Short mmCIF file of C-alpha atoms and ligand atoms in Angstrom, two decimals:
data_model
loop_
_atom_site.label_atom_id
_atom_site.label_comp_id
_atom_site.label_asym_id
_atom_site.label_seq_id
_atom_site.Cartn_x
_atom_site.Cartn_y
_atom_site.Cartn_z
CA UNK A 1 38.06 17.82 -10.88
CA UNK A 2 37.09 20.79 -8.95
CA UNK A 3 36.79 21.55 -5.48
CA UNK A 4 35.39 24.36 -3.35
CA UNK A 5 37.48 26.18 -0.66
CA UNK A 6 35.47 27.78 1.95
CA UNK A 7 36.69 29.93 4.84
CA UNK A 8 33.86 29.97 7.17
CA UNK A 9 33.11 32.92 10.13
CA UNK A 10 31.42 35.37 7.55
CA UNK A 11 27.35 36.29 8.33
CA UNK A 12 25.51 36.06 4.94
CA UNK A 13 24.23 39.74 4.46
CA UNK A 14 22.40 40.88 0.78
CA UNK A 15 20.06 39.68 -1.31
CA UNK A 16 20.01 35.87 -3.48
CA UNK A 17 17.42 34.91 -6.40
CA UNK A 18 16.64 31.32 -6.48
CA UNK A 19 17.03 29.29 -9.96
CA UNK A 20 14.21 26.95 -11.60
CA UNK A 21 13.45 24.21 -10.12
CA UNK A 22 15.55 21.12 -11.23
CA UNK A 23 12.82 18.18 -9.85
CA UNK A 24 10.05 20.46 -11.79
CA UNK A 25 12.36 21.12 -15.18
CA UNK A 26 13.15 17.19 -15.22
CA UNK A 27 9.82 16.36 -15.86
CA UNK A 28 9.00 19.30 -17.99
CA UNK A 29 11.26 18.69 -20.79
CA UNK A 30 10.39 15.00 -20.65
CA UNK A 31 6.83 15.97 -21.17
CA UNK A 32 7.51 17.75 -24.62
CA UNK A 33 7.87 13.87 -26.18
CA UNK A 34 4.04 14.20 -26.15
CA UNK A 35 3.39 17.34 -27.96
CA UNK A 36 5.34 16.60 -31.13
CA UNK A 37 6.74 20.26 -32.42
CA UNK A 38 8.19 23.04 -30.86
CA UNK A 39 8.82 23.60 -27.42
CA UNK A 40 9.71 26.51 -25.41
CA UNK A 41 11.24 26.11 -21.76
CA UNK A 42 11.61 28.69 -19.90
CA UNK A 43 13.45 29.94 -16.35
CA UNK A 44 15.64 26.54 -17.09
CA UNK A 45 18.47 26.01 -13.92
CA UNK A 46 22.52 25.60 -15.67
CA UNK A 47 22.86 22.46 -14.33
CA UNK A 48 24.32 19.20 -15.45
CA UNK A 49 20.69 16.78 -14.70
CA UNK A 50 19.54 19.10 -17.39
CA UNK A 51 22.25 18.97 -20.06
CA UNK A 52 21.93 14.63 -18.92
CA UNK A 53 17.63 15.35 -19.73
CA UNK A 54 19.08 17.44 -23.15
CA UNK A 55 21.10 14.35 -24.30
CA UNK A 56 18.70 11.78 -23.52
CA UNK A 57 15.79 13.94 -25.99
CA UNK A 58 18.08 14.66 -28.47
CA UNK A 59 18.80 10.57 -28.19
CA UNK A 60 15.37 10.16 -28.76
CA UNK A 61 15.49 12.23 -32.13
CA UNK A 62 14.25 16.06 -30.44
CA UNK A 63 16.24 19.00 -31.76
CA UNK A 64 16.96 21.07 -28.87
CA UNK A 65 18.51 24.64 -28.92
CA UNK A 66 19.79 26.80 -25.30
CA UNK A 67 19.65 30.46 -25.27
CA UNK A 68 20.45 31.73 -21.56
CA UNK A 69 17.75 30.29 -19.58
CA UNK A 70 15.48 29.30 -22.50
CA UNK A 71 15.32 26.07 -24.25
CA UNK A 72 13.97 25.13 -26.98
CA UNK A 73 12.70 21.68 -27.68
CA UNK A 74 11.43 20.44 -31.34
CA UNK A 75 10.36 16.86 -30.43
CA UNK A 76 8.57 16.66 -34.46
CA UNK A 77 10.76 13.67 -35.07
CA UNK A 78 11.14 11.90 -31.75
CA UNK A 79 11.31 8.86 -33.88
CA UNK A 80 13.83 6.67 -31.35
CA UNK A 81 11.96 4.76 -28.83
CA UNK A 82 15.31 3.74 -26.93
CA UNK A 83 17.10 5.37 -23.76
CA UNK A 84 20.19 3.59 -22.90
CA UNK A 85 22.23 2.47 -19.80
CA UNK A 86 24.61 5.05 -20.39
CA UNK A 87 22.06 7.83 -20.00
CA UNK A 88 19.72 6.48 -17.54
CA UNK A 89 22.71 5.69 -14.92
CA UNK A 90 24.05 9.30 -14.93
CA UNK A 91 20.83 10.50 -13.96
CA UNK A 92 17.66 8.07 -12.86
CA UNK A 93 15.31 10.86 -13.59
CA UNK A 94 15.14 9.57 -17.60
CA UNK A 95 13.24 6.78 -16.85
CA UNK A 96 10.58 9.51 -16.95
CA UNK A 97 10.55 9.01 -21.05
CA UNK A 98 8.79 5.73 -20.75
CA UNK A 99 5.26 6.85 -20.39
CA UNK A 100 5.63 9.92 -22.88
CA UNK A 101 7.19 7.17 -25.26
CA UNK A 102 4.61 4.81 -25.06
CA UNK A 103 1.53 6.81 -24.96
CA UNK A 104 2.85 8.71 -27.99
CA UNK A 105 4.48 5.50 -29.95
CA UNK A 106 3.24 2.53 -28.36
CA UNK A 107 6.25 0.86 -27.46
CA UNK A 108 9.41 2.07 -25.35
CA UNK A 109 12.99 0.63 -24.09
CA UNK A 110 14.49 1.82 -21.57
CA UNK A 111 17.19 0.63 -19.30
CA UNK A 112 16.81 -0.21 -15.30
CA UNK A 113 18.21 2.74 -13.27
CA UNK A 114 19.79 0.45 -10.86
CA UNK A 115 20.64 2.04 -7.16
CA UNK A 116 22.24 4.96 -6.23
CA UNK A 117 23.86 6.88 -3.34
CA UNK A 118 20.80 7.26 -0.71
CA UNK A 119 18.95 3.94 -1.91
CA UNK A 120 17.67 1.35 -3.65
CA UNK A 121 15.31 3.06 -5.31
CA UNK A 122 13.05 0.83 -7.78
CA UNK A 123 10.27 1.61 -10.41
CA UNK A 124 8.24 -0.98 -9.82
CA UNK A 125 5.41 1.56 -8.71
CA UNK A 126 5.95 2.95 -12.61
CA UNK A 127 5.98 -0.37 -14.17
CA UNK A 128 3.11 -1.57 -11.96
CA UNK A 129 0.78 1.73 -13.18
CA UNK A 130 1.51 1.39 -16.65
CA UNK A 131 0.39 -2.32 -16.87
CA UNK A 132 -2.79 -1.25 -15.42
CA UNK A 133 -3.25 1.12 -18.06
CA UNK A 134 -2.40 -2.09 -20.16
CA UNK A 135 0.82 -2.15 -21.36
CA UNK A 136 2.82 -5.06 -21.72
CA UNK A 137 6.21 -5.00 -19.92
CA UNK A 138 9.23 -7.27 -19.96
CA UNK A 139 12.54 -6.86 -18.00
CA UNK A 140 15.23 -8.35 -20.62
CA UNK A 141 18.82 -7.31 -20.28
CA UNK A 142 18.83 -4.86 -17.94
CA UNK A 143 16.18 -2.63 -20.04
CA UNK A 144 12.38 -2.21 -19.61
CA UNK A 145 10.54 -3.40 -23.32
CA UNK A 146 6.97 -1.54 -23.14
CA UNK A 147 4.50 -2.08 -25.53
CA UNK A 148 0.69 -1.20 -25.77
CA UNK A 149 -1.15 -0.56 -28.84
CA UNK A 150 -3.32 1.79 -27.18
CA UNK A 151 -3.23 2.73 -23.18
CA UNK A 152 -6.30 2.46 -21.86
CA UNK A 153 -7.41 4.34 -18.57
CA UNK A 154 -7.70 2.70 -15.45
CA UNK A 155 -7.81 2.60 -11.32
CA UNK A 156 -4.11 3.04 -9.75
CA UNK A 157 -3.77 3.15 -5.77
CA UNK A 158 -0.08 3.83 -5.31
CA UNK A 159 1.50 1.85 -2.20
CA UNK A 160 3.73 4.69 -1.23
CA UNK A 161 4.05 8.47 -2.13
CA UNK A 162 6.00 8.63 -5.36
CA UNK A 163 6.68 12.05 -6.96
CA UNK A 164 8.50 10.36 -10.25
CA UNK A 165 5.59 7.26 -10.06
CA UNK A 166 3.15 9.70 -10.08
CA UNK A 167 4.61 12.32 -13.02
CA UNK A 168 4.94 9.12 -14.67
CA UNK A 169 1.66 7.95 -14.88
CA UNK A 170 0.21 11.79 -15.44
CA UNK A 171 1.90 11.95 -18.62
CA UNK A 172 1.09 8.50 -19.91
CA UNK A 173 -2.13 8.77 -18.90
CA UNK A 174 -2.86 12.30 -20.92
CA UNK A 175 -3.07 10.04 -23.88
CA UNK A 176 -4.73 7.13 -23.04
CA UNK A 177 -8.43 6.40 -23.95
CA UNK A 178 -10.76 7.31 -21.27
CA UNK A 179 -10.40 8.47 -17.24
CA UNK A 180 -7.56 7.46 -15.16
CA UNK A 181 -7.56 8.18 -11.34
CA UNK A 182 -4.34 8.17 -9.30
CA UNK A 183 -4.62 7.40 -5.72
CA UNK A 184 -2.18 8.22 -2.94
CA UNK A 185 -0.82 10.36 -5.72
CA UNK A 186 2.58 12.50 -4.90
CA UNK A 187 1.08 16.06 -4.10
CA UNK A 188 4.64 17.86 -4.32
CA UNK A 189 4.69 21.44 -5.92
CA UNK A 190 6.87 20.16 -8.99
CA UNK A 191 3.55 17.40 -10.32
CA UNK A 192 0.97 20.76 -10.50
CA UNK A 193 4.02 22.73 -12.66
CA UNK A 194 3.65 19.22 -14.47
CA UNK A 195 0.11 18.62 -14.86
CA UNK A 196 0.08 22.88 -15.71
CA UNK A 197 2.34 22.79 -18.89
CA UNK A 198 0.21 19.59 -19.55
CA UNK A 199 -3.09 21.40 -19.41
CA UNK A 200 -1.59 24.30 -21.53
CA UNK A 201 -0.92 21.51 -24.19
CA UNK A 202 -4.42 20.31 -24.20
CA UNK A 203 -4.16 17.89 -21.26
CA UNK A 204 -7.49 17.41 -19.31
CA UNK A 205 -6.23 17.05 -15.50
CA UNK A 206 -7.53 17.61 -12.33
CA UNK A 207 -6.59 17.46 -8.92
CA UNK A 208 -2.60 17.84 -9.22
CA UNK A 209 -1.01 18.86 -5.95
CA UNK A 210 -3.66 16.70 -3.71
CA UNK A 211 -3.90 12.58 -3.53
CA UNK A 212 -6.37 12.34 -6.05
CA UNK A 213 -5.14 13.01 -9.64
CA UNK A 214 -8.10 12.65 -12.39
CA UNK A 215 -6.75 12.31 -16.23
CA UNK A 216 -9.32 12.04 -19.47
CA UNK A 217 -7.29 11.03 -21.75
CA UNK A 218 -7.03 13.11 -25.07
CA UNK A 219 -6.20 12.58 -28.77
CA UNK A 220 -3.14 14.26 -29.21
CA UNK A 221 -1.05 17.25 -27.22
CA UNK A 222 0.29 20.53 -28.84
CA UNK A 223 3.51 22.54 -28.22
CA UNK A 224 3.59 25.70 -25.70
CA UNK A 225 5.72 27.57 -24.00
CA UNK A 226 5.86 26.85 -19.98
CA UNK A 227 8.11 28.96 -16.96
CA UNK A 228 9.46 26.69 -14.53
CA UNK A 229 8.51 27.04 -10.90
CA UNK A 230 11.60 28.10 -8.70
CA UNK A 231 13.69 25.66 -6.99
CA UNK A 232 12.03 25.02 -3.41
CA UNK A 233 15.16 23.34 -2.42
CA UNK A 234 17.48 25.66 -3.29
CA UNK A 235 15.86 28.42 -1.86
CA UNK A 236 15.37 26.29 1.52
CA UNK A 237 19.13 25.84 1.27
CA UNK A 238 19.55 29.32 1.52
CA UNK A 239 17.27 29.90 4.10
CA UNK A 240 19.46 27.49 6.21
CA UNK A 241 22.94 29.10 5.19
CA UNK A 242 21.32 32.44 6.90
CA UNK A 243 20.35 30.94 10.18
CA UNK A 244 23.50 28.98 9.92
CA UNK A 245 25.64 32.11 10.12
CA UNK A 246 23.46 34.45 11.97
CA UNK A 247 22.92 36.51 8.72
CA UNK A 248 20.34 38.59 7.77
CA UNK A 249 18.89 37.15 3.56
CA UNK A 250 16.67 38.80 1.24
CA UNK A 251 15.65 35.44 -1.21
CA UNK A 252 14.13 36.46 -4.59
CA UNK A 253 11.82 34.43 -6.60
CA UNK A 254 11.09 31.81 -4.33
CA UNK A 255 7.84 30.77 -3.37
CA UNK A 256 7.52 30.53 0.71
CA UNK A 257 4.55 28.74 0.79
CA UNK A 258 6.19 25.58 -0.95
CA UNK A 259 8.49 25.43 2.39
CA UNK A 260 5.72 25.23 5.22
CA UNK A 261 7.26 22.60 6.88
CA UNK A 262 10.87 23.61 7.03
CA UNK A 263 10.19 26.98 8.01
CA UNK A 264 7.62 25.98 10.71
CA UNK A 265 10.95 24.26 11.99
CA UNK A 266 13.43 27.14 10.94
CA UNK A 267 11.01 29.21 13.08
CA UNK A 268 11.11 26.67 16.20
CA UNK A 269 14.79 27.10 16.06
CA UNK A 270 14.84 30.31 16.29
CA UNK A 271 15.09 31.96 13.17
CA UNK A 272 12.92 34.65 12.22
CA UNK A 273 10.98 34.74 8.47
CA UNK A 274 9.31 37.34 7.06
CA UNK A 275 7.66 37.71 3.42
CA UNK A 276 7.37 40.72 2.16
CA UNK A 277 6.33 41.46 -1.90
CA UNK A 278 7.39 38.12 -2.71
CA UNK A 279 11.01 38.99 -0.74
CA UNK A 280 11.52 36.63 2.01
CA UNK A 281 13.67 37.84 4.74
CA UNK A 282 15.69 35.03 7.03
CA UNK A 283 17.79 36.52 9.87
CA UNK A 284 19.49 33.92 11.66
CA UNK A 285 19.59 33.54 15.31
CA UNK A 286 22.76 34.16 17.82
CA UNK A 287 22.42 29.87 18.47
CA UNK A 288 19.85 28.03 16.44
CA UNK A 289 17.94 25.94 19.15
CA UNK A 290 17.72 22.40 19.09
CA UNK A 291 14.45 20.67 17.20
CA UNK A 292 13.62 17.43 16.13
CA UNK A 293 12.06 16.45 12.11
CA UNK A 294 11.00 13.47 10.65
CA UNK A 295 10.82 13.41 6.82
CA UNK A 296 7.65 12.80 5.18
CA UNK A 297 6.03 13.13 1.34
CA UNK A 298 5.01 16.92 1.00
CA UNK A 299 3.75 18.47 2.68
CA UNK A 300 5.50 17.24 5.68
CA UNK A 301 9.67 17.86 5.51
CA UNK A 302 11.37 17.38 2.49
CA UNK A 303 14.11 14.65 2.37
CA UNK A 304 15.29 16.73 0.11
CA UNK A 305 16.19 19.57 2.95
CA UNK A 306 17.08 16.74 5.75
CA UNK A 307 21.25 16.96 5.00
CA UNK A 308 21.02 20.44 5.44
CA UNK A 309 18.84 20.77 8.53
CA UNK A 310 21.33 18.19 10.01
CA UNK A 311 23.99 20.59 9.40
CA UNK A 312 21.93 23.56 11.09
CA UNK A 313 21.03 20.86 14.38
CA UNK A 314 25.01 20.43 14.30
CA UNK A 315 25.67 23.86 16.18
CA UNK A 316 22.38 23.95 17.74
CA UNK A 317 21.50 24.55 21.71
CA UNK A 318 20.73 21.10 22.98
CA UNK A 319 19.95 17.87 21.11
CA UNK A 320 17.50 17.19 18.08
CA UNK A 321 15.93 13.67 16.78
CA UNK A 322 16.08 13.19 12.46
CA UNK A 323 14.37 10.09 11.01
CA UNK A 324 14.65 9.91 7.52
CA UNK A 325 11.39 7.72 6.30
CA UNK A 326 11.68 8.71 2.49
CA UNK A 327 14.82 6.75 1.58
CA UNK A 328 16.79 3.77 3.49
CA UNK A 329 20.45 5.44 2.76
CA UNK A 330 20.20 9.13 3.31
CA UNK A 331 22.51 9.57 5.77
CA UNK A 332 25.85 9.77 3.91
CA UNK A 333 26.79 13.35 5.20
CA UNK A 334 27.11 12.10 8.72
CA UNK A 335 30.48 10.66 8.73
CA UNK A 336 31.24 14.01 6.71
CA UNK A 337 29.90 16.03 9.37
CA UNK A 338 31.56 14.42 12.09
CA UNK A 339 34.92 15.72 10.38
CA UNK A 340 33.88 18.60 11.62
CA UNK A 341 33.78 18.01 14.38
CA UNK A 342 29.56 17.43 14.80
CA UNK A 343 28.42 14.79 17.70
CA UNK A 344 26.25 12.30 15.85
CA UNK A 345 25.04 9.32 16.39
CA UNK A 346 22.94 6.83 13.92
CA UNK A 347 20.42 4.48 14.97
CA UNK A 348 18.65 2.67 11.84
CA UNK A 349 16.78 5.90 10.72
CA UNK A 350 17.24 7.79 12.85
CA UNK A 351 20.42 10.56 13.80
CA UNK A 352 21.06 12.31 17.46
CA UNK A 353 22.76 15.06 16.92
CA UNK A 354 24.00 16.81 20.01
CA UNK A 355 25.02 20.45 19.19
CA UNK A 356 28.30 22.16 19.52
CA UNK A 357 29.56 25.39 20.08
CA UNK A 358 31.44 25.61 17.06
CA UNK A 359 32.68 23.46 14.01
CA UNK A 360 35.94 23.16 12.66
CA UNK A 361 36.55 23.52 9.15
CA UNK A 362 38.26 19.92 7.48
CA UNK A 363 38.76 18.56 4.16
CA UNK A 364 35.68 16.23 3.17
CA UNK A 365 33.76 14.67 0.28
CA UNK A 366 30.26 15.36 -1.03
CA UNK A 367 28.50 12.14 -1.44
CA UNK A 368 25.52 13.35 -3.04
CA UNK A 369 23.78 16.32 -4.14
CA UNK A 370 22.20 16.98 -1.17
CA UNK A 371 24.86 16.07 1.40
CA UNK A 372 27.14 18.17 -0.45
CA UNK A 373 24.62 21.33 0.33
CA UNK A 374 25.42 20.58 3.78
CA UNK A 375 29.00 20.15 4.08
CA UNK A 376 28.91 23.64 2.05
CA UNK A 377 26.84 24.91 5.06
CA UNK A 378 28.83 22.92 7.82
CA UNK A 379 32.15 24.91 6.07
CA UNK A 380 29.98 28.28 6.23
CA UNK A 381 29.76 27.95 10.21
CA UNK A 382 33.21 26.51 10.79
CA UNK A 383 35.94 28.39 12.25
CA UNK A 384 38.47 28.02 9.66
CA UNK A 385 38.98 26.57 6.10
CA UNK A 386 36.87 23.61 4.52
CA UNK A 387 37.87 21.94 1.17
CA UNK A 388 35.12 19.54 -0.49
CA UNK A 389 36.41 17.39 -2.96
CA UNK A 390 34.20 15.62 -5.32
CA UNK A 391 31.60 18.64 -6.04
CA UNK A 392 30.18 17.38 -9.42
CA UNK A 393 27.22 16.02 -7.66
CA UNK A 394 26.82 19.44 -6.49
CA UNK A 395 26.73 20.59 -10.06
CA UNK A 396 24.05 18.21 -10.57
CA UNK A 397 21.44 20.50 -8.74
CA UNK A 398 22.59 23.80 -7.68
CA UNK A 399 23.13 26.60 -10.01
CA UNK A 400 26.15 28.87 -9.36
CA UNK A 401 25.72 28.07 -6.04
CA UNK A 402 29.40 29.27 -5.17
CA UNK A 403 29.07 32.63 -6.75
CA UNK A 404 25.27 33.21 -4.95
CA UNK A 405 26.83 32.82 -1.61
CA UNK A 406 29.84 34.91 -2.15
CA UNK A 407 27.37 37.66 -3.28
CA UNK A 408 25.97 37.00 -0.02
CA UNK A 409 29.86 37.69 1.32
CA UNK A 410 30.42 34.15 2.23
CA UNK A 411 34.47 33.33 1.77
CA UNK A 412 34.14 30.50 -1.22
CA UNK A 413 36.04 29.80 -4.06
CA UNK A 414 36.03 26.85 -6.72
CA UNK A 415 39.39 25.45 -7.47
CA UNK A 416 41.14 22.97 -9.69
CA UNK A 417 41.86 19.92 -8.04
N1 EPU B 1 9.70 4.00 -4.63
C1 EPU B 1 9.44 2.66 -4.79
N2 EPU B 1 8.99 2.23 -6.01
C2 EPU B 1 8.79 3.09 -7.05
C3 EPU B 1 9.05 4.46 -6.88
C4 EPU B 1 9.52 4.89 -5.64
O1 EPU B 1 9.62 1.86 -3.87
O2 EPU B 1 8.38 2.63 -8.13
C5 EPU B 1 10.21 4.48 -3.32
C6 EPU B 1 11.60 5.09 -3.41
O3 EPU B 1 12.61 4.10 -3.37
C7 EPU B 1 11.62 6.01 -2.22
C8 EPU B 1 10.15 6.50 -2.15
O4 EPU B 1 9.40 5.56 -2.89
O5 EPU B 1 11.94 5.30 -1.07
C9 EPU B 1 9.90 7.88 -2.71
O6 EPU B 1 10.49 7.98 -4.00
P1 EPU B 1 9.93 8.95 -5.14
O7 EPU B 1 9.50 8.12 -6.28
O8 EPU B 1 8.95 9.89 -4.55
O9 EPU B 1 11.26 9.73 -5.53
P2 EPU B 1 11.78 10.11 -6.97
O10 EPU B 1 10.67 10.50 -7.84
O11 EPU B 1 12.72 9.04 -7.42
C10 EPU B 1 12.05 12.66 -6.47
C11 EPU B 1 13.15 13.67 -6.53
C12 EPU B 1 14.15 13.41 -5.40
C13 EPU B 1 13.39 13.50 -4.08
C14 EPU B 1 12.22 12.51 -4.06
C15 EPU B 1 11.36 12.61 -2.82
C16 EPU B 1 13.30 14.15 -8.89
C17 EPU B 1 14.04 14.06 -10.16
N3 EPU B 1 13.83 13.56 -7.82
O12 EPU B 1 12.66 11.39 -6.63
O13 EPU B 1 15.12 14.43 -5.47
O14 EPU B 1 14.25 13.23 -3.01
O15 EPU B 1 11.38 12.76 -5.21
O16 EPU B 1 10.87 13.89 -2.65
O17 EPU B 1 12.23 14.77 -8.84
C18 EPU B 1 17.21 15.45 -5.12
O18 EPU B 1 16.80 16.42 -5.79
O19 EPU B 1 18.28 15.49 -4.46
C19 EPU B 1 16.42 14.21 -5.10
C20 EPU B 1 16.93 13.04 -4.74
#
């Protein structure tokens, strides 16, 4: 297993480009089940979710062929209807293929997710939509049996904000008969790259990106070529490993306006942001000051970013307030953190964390993707040497992320374990 070594003191300086985005790519290749032939995906992220999304197509019956950052997937003979446990419980994410599956053959199965790291995390939202658009579903054995001769189009009013309920029901929906309306839809940036390589296949959507998504179901859906959008996460990461350090970024490819809400809060701390030709500059202040965020669905602040923020609040001036109100368990980094030497304290949802002058590099443990993007940045603003242990769930979601940052002259190195 590897590990990364970091020696931490160095201000970021140079320029970074940020990857495709891994919650948009997901999706995206699952979506290529419904437009049976060949398939090109393009500005695809190295990352291990996408060789798990690979296997579970080419389960399925797609051919699929890599060449740098472009796949290509032949889904002609996506004749299996089956994911399996072994699949779906290295990455949850596959459950996406039972909409495609059974709006293109009429009956899926596909095993339960179960929980994971930062929560329970259930698809009853999914399973609820696609009975409304009048599938049968069972739960035997741990799987979910779908069947529907034909899905028809229907009302769904989501309880809560779900970005995988709502790519879900988009993509089943593109081949039912007649309208379906999604309320309290997800309006994150990765369901319009979604519903847009959709549309290019012949989809008829509208209203992707706000809470109102309107689907007329067509016939059948044709092959295309799609760019994914760049990761907003990864790109937010870096924003916070330059105020972190009190460097001075250039970030290529990344679009700012998908990160209103952290850098509203970047700014409140102190950092300063500037956009210029699509190159966003992030120079870090002397002592990030002290601000509170609450997570929300987008556009408020991304769960997604909360791990690393908490990192940032760590060495702030004063004390901030973090509620996490996206998932019940995301708050794994914090005993991590503390290893650092970081004062925080956990009420239900909601962390104190007092800042401190300075952190001191220890040996800790990612827990999950996230949290191990913020132990990377804790180790980045620590006085001496950090080891993380445990950094395949890093791998999961951030491309190269070790050799980006020591372009940006940060001290890192992976190493055998
Ligand atoms: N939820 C339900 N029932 C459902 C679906 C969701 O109760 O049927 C709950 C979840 O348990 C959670 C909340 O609704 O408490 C929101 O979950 P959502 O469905 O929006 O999350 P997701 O689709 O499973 C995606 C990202 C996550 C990201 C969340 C929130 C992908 C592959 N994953 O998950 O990304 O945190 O949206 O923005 O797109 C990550 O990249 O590290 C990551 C965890």
């Amino acid at each position: 297993m590897d590990k990364l070594i970091i020696k931490g003191g160095k201000k970021l300086t140079g320029e970074v480009s940020v990857s495709g985005s891994k919650n948009a790519a997901l999706p995206i290749f699952v979506s290529t089940i419904l437009a049976p032939g060949l398939n090109e995906i393009r500005n695809v992220p190295f990352l291990r979710d996408i060789n798990t999304t690979i296997k579970v197509l080419e389960s399925l019956g797609a051919v699929v062929e890599g060449n740098g950052n472009i796949v290509r997937i032949d889904t002609t003979h996506v004749n299996n209807v089956e994911a399996t446990y072994d699949l779906v419980k290295t990455m949850r994410a596959s459950v996406l293929v039972l909409g495609p599956l059974l709006a293109r053959h009429g009956r899926a199965r596909v095993s339960l997710p179960g929980g994971c790291a930062i929560g329970a995390r259930p698809i009853n939202l999914h399973l609820k939509g696609l009975a409304a658009l009048g599938a049968d579903i069972r739960l035997e054995h741990g799987y979910v049996e779908a069947k529907a001769k034909k899905l028809k189009g229907a009302r769904i009013n989501f309880d809560i904000s779900t970005v995988g309920g709502t790519e879900q029901l988009m993509m089943a929906a593109a081949l039912a008969t007649g309208e379906t309306v999604l309320e309290n839809a997800a309006r994150e940036p990765e369901i319009i790259d979604l519903a847009e390589i959709l549309i290019k296949m012949g989809a008829r959507i509208d209203g992707a990106g706000t809470d109102t998504v309107r689907i007329t179901g067509v016939k059948e859906l044709a092959p295309v070529a799609h760019d994914v959008m760049p990761d907003r996460i990864e790109a937010g990461t870096f924003m916070v490993a330059a105020a972190i350090t009190g460097g001075d970024i250039k970030i290529r490819n990344m679009n700012l306006e998908h990160l209103d809400a952290l850098v509203f809060k970047l700014q409140d701390a102190g950092v300063e942001i500037t956009n210029r030709d699509n190159v966003v500059r992030v120079k870090g202040p002397r002592r990030p000051k002290a601000v509170n965020i609450k997570t929300r669905p987008y556009p408020g602040f991304p769960t997604d970013m909360q791990a690393q923020f908490m990192a940032l609040m760590c060495v702030a001036d004063g004390a901030s307030v973090i509620s996490e109100n996206i998932f019940e368990n995301r708050f794994m980094h914090v005993s991590e953190l503390l290893r650092f030497g970081a004062d925080i304290t956990v009420e239900g949802n909601t962390a104190t964390v007092k800042g401190v002058k300075k952190l001191s590099g220890a040996p800790v443990m990612a827990t999950d993707l996230r949290a191990s993007a913020s132990l990377i940045l804790a180790g980045l603003a620590s006085d001496n040497t950090t080891e993380i242990s445990r950094i395949y769930h890093l791998d999961r979601g951030y491309e190269s992320i070790e050799k980006k940052l020591a372009g940006l002259g940060a001290d890192i190195q992976r190493v055998k374990e």
